[in-house]
Amino acid sequence: RKPEWLALRDAIGQSGNLGGVGKWMAGGKAPFGFQDAWRDAILTRQQAYRGWLTAYGLPHCLPGNDGLHPFGWRHTLDWHGKPVHLIGLDSAWLAGDDHDVKQLCLTDDQIGRLLTTQDGAQLTGSRIVLVHHPLGEIADGKAARHLLAGFGVHLLLHGHVHDPDYQRWQHPNH
């Protein structure tokens, strides 16, 4: 039997229905051919990470704690009367082996829910996004870059690389 993360990656690749997957992972209806057991297993895998965040006093970084999306969080700070939104996007929810490049994704639902108000309006103030994987290593990285730019992200910080590097964040059409 395939591990759930691998079965889900295969199903996403075959269906091309990434938008439906993001909504399903947030509690919506499963896309045709997808099994709820896959979602449940993916969410269960996060329990150790959630426990670590709680133990270290970081409840504001718990994915889904604000009801927005199970693969991210948003924490808003006040900086001299202006909001600064820190948004964490989980790029590793489909991770599972050493062959993850271009197998992982950030869904449009995940990005949209975390970078807008409950009414769907763009957040005011500064928006700083934190994500583990560089967008170039994510299957939908180009689409994610366009979405992040469209939602007015000011700064994108990522990890995963082992040598320091920086790039100027700019709209993908420039």
XYZ file of N, CA and C in Angstrom:
522
model
N 0.840 -1.182 0.000
C 0.000 0.000 0.000
C 0.884 1.243 0.000
N 0.583 2.200 -0.863
C 1.336 3.448 -0.926
C 1.061 4.293 0.307
N 2.075 5.004 0.792
C 1.793 5.983 1.845
C 0.830 7.038 1.284
N 0.038 7.595 2.167
C -0.999 8.537 1.736
C -0.428 9.735 0.998
N 0.732 10.248 1.435
C 1.310 11.405 0.767
C 1.675 11.082 -0.675
N 2.142 9.858 -0.929
C 2.508 9.463 -2.289
C 1.255 9.228 -3.141
N 0.252 8.586 -2.564
C -1.007 8.372 -3.290
C -1.644 9.713 -3.645
N -1.587 10.653 -2.728
C -2.164 11.982 -2.979
C -1.374 12.726 -4.046
N -0.049 12.661 -3.991
C 0.768 13.311 -5.033
C 0.456 12.722 -6.401
N 0.339 11.412 -6.475
C 0.012 10.763 -7.750
C -1.362 11.203 -8.255
N -2.341 11.243 -7.357
C -3.702 11.631 -7.747
C -3.746 13.081 -8.222
N -3.005 13.958 -7.570
C -2.958 15.361 -7.994
C -2.346 15.446 -9.381
N -1.262 14.707 -9.605
C -0.607 14.714 -10.913
C -1.513 14.197 -12.018
N -2.313 13.203 -11.726
C -3.206 12.629 -12.726
C -4.423 13.499 -12.984
N -4.940 14.138 -11.933
C -6.179 14.907 -12.092
C -5.921 16.338 -12.531
N -4.805 16.895 -12.101
C -4.533 18.304 -12.381
C -5.484 19.233 -11.640
N -6.210 18.729 -10.646
C -7.223 19.493 -9.926
C -6.659 20.037 -8.627
N -5.670 20.886 -8.712
C -5.038 21.414 -7.518
C -5.966 22.359 -6.761
N -6.794 23.126 -7.462
C -7.733 24.027 -6.793
C -8.715 23.267 -5.925
N -9.234 22.178 -6.439
C -10.158 21.360 -5.665
C -9.485 20.707 -4.479
N -8.199 20.376 -4.617
C -7.461 19.745 -3.527
C -7.295 20.721 -2.371
N -6.963 21.957 -2.664
C -6.800 22.953 -1.600
C -8.073 23.146 -0.794
N -9.198 23.221 -1.474
C -10.484 23.385 -0.780
C -10.826 22.139 0.029
N -10.544 20.969 -0.518
C -10.803 19.714 0.172
C -9.953 19.610 1.438
N -8.675 19.959 1.339
C -7.799 19.875 2.502
C -8.258 20.823 3.607
N -8.956 21.891 3.246
C -9.472 22.843 4.228
C -10.846 22.424 4.753
N -11.314 21.242 4.361
C -12.569 20.735 4.901
C -13.698 20.614 3.898
N -13.432 20.919 2.630
C -14.463 20.818 1.596
C -14.638 19.394 1.087
N -15.387 19.289 0.020
C -15.694 17.989 -0.595
C -14.473 17.457 -1.354
N -14.260 16.152 -1.254
C -13.132 15.514 -1.933
C -13.327 15.551 -3.441
N -12.263 15.886 -4.186
C -12.342 15.783 -5.640
C -12.590 14.323 -6.040
N -13.161 14.120 -7.203
C -13.456 12.771 -7.684
C -12.193 11.915 -7.649
N -12.298 10.727 -7.079
C -11.190 9.788 -7.026
C -10.254 9.958 -5.844
N -10.462 10.972 -5.040
C -9.619 11.211 -3.875
C -10.284 10.588 -2.654
N -9.465 10.142 -1.707
C -9.983 9.471 -0.524
C -9.776 10.339 0.716
N -10.831 10.486 1.510
C -10.725 11.281 2.735
C -9.635 10.754 3.664
N -9.361 9.464 3.613
C -8.309 8.879 4.451
C -6.946 9.506 4.134
N -6.716 9.900 2.883
C -5.455 10.559 2.520
C -5.334 11.883 3.260
N -6.403 12.686 3.207
C -6.388 13.988 3.888
C -6.158 13.785 5.383
N -6.894 12.863 5.974
C -6.778 12.621 7.412
C -5.358 12.214 7.790
N -4.731 11.384 6.972
C -3.363 10.947 7.255
C -2.375 12.108 7.130
N -2.561 12.943 6.141
C -1.682 14.114 5.967
C -1.809 15.029 7.176
N -3.021 15.288 7.613
C -3.233 16.158 8.767
C -2.693 15.522 10.050
N -2.801 14.209 10.183
C -2.277 13.501 11.358
C -0.756 13.591 11.404
N -0.107 13.557 10.232
C 1.360 13.657 10.186
C 1.853 14.954 10.801
N 1.022 15.984 10.826
C 1.432 17.280 11.348
C 1.403 17.360 12.874
N 0.917 16.348 13.537
C 0.738 16.421 14.992
C 2.048 16.666 15.745
N 3.134 16.048 15.336
C 4.412 16.255 16.022
C 4.854 17.715 15.886
N 4.691 18.295 14.705
C 5.040 19.696 14.484
C 4.162 20.607 15.344
N 2.875 20.298 15.389
C 1.960 21.085 16.215
C 2.350 20.993 17.694
N 2.737 19.807 18.126
C 3.181 19.624 19.506
C 4.425 20.434 19.816
N 5.354 20.477 18.870
C 6.580 21.251 19.044
C 6.260 22.746 19.164
N 5.388 23.255 18.295
C 5.012 24.672 18.358
C 4.368 25.012 19.697
N 3.520 24.148 20.165
C 2.845 24.370 21.444
C 3.851 24.336 22.591
N 4.747 23.358 22.578
C 5.740 23.216 23.644
C 6.668 24.431 23.720
N 6.959 25.044 22.576
C 7.849 26.200 22.550
C 7.106 27.535 22.609
N 5.825 27.494 22.953
C 5.064 28.730 23.157
C 4.794 29.515 21.891
N 4.574 28.813 20.780
C 4.309 29.489 19.503
C 2.921 29.132 18.962
N 1.872 29.279 19.765
C 0.541 28.882 19.290
C 0.051 29.705 18.101
N 0.558 30.923 17.941
C 0.149 31.754 16.804
C 0.693 31.208 15.483
N 1.629 30.268 15.534
C 2.184 29.652 14.325
C 1.591 28.273 14.043
N 0.572 27.890 14.788
C -0.074 26.599 14.555
C -0.872 26.654 13.264
N -0.585 25.778 12.311
C -1.365 25.762 11.070
C -2.846 25.534 11.368
N -3.668 26.365 10.785
C -5.114 26.220 10.913
C -5.697 26.691 12.225
N -4.878 27.208 13.155
C -5.410 27.605 14.454
C -6.375 28.777 14.354
N -6.293 29.522 13.299
C -7.170 30.678 13.113
C -8.358 30.346 12.217
N -8.489 29.083 11.846
C -9.604 28.667 11.000
C -9.443 29.025 9.540
N -8.276 29.523 9.146
C -8.081 29.955 7.763
C -7.759 28.790 6.834
N -6.717 28.034 7.146
C -6.337 26.894 6.309
C -5.424 25.984 7.121
N -5.551 24.661 6.990
C -4.713 23.759 7.787
C -3.240 23.754 7.380
N -2.896 24.398 6.259
C -1.510 24.420 5.807
C -0.932 25.819 5.834
N -1.203 26.521 6.921
C -0.627 27.846 7.071
C -1.200 28.569 8.271
N -0.644 29.724 8.513
C -1.079 30.553 9.625
C -0.841 32.018 9.284
N -1.512 32.869 10.030
C -1.308 34.314 9.867
C -1.319 34.942 11.254
N -0.345 35.778 11.484
C -0.247 36.501 12.749
C -0.036 37.976 12.405
N -0.856 38.828 12.963
C -0.781 40.252 12.659
C -0.212 41.007 13.855
N 0.785 41.820 13.559
C 1.431 42.663 14.560
C 1.088 44.115 14.285
N 1.155 44.936 15.291
C 0.953 46.374 15.131
C 2.333 47.033 15.127
N 2.659 47.703 14.051
C 3.931 48.404 13.933
C 3.646 49.887 13.797
N 3.707 50.588 14.893
C 3.451 52.026 14.936
C 2.094 52.367 14.315
N 1.083 51.593 14.692
C -0.275 51.864 14.232
C -0.623 51.263 12.878
N 0.292 50.550 12.273
C 0.029 49.919 10.971
C 0.179 48.406 11.102
N -0.701 47.652 10.423
C -0.607 46.191 10.535
C 0.542 45.612 9.710
N 1.197 44.639 10.302
C 2.212 43.840 9.616
C 1.749 42.395 9.749
N 1.451 41.771 8.619
C 0.948 40.397 8.607
C 2.092 39.434 8.308
N 2.347 38.527 9.232
C 3.284 37.432 9.012
C 2.446 36.237 8.594
N 2.734 35.687 7.427
C 1.937 34.594 6.876
C 2.859 33.409 6.621
N 2.593 32.309 7.283
C 3.360 31.090 7.082
C 2.598 30.158 6.158
N 3.227 29.736 5.078
C 2.626 28.801 4.121
C 3.375 27.475 4.185
N 2.652 26.402 4.422
C 3.247 25.073 4.508
C 3.454 24.520 3.099
N 4.717 24.466 2.678
C 5.035 23.899 1.361
C 5.403 22.428 1.465
N 5.453 21.889 2.678
C 5.939 20.524 2.881
C 4.826 19.519 3.176
N 3.577 19.894 3.039
C 2.498 18.980 3.426
C 2.448 17.727 2.555
N 3.014 17.752 1.365
C 3.080 16.567 0.506
C 4.464 15.921 0.507
N 5.362 16.422 1.360
C 6.726 15.900 1.396
C 6.748 14.477 1.945
N 7.770 13.740 1.545
C 7.864 12.390 2.049
C 9.144 11.664 1.714
N 9.906 12.148 0.726
C 11.134 11.446 0.369
C 12.136 12.446 -0.199
N 13.223 11.934 -0.737
C 14.258 12.802 -1.290
C 13.979 13.219 -2.737
N 12.805 12.908 -3.239
C 12.445 13.241 -4.621
C 11.266 14.208 -4.635
N 11.303 15.183 -3.741
C 10.177 16.104 -3.574
C 10.171 17.278 -4.557
N 11.300 17.565 -5.175
C 11.358 18.717 -6.078
C 10.286 18.577 -7.159
N 9.512 19.621 -7.298
C 8.402 19.723 -8.256
C 7.249 18.749 -7.935
N 7.255 18.152 -6.742
C 6.165 17.277 -6.301
C 5.327 17.941 -5.217
N 5.789 19.053 -4.687
C 5.117 19.759 -3.602
C 4.325 20.914 -4.181
N 3.394 21.435 -3.383
C 2.599 22.547 -3.911
C 2.074 23.462 -2.815
N 1.787 24.668 -3.220
C 1.020 25.640 -2.461
C -0.257 25.813 -3.271
N -1.392 25.581 -2.681
C -2.628 25.667 -3.469
C -3.148 27.102 -3.503
N -3.930 27.409 -4.526
C -4.512 28.748 -4.615
C -5.453 29.010 -3.444
N -6.135 27.974 -2.959
C -7.018 28.126 -1.810
C -6.204 28.446 -0.557
N -5.118 27.766 -0.369
C -4.221 27.988 0.766
C -3.713 29.434 0.762
N -3.208 29.883 -0.361
C -2.677 31.245 -0.473
C -3.796 32.265 -0.312
N -4.903 32.049 -1.005
C -6.009 33.000 -0.959
C -6.587 33.180 0.425
N -6.800 32.100 1.145
C -7.387 32.207 2.492
C -6.463 32.919 3.469
N -5.167 32.730 3.308
C -4.220 33.298 4.261
C -3.820 34.732 3.924
N -4.036 35.158 2.692
C -3.633 36.509 2.286
C -4.808 37.449 2.051
N -5.981 37.044 2.515
C -7.151 37.927 2.404
C -7.923 37.910 3.718
N -8.839 38.860 3.845
C -9.741 38.869 4.983
C -10.798 37.789 4.775
N -11.653 37.564 5.760
C -12.712 36.564 5.618
C -13.679 36.930 4.503
N -13.741 38.212 4.154
C -14.596 38.664 3.057
C -13.919 38.550 1.699
N -12.656 38.131 1.678
C -11.924 38.005 0.426
C -11.199 39.266 -0.001
N -11.201 40.295 0.851
C -10.505 41.544 0.518
C -9.016 41.404 0.819
N -8.212 42.126 0.069
C -6.772 42.112 0.286
C -6.455 42.684 1.658
N -5.495 42.098 2.337
C -5.069 42.599 3.639
C -4.442 43.981 3.488
N -4.678 44.841 4.461
C -4.020 46.149 4.462
C -2.716 46.017 5.228
N -1.829 46.957 5.034
C -0.551 46.921 5.728
C 0.465 46.072 4.984
N 1.524 45.737 5.680
C 2.604 44.946 5.082
C 2.300 43.463 5.175
N 2.741 42.726 4.150
C 2.526 41.281 4.095
C 3.878 40.599 3.874
N 4.268 39.811 4.886
C 5.526 39.073 4.833
C 5.182 37.594 4.841
N 5.619 36.875 3.815
C 5.302 35.454 3.682
C 6.540 34.629 3.975
N 6.339 33.578 4.769
C 7.392 32.626 5.109
C 6.994 31.271 4.543
N 7.896 30.645 3.811
C 7.637 29.328 3.221
C 8.951 28.550 3.242
N 8.881 27.263 3.454
C 10.115 26.484 3.567
C 10.830 26.326 2.228
N 10.125 25.914 1.198
C 10.759 25.609 -0.092
C 10.783 26.826 -1.014
N 11.863 27.008 -1.771
C 11.878 28.050 -2.796
C 10.766 27.769 -3.815
N 10.156 28.804 -4.344
C 9.048 28.617 -5.282
C 9.477 27.837 -6.519
N 10.733 27.928 -6.908
C 11.223 27.184 -8.069
C 11.240 25.679 -7.867
N 11.123 25.221 -6.629
C 11.118 23.792 -6.338
C 9.707 23.240 -6.126
N 8.719 24.087 -6.281
C 7.330 23.693 -6.034
C 6.629 23.502 -7.381
N 5.818 22.465 -7.490
C 5.149 22.145 -8.761
C 4.360 23.328 -9.305
N 3.668 24.045 -8.440
C 2.867 25.192 -8.881
C 3.540 26.509 -8.498
N 4.873 26.506 -8.462
C 5.623 27.672 -8.036
C 5.367 28.917 -8.861
N 5.246 28.765 -10.170
C 4.993 29.934 -11.025
C 3.618 30.530 -10.723
N 2.621 29.680 -10.595
C 1.269 30.154 -10.264
C 1.254 30.765 -8.865
N 1.972 30.136 -7.930
C 2.032 30.660 -6.565
C 2.676 32.040 -6.561
N 3.722 32.218 -7.347
C 4.401 33.520 -7.420
C 3.437 34.589 -7.919
N 2.650 34.285 -8.932
C 1.666 35.242 -9.458
C 0.601 35.567 -8.409
N 0.130 34.543 -7.704
C -0.874 34.776 -6.657
C -0.312 35.637 -5.533
N 0.882 35.315 -5.079
C 1.495 36.086 -4.002
C 1.685 37.544 -4.418
N 2.120 37.767 -5.630
C 2.287 39.136 -6.130
C 0.932 39.828 -6.233
N -0.064 39.108 -6.727
C -1.401 39.681 -6.853
C -2.014 40.071 -5.520
N -1.660 39.356 -4.465
C -2.154 39.680 -3.122
C -1.261 40.686 -2.413
N -0.288 41.231 -3.121
C 0.515 42.325 -2.594
C 1.571 41.942 -1.575
N 2.183 40.762 -1.715
C 3.242 40.358 -0.797
C 4.427 41.310 -0.946
N 4.922 41.794 0.183
C 6.048 42.719 0.183
C 7.388 42.011 0.328
N 7.387 40.894 1.067
C 8.629 40.178 1.310
C 8.321 38.689 1.387
N 9.111 37.900 0.689
C 8.976 36.447 0.712
C 10.285 35.870 1.230
N 10.192 35.125 2.323
C 11.372 34.482 2.896
C 11.191 32.978 2.784
N 12.221 32.288 2.322
C 12.142 30.836 2.237
C 13.403 30.227 2.813
N 13.300 28.982 3.155
C 14.432 28.223 3.662
C 14.816 27.171 2.655
N 15.226 26.028 3.142
C 15.527 24.832 2.381
C 16.893 24.871 1.699
N 17.359 26.014 1.275
C 18.677 26.095 0.643
C 19.733 26.159 1.748
N 20.919 25.713 1.442
C 21.947 25.628 2.474
C 23.035 26.676 2.318
N 22.941 27.493 1.286
C 23.859 28.602 1.101
C 23.038 29.887 1.040
N 23.516 30.951 1.697
C 22.745 32.198 1.676
C 22.564 32.710 0.247
N 21.405 33.232 -0.007
C 21.080 33.770 -1.327
C 19.953 34.770 -1.147
N 19.862 35.726 -2.031
C 18.720 36.625 -2.007
C 18.390 37.030 -3.434
N 17.134 37.357 -3.626
C 16.645 37.884 -4.894
C 15.690 39.009 -4.574
N 15.658 39.992 -5.396
C 14.710 41.083 -5.196
C 13.325 40.578 -5.544
N 12.382 40.719 -4.610
C 11.003 40.300 -4.853
C 10.349 41.353 -5.736
N 9.836 40.915 -6.854
C 9.127 41.827 -7.734
C 8.001 41.065 -8.402
N 7.061 41.800 -8.932
C 5.930 41.187 -9.599
C 6.469 40.319 -10.746
N 5.920 39.120 -10.936
C 6.442 38.214 -11.968
C 6.361 38.757 -13.396
N 5.559 39.773 -13.636
C 5.448 40.335 -14.995
C 6.511 41.379 -15.277
N 7.355 41.692 -14.284
C 8.394 42.703 -14.500
C 9.699 42.074 -14.881
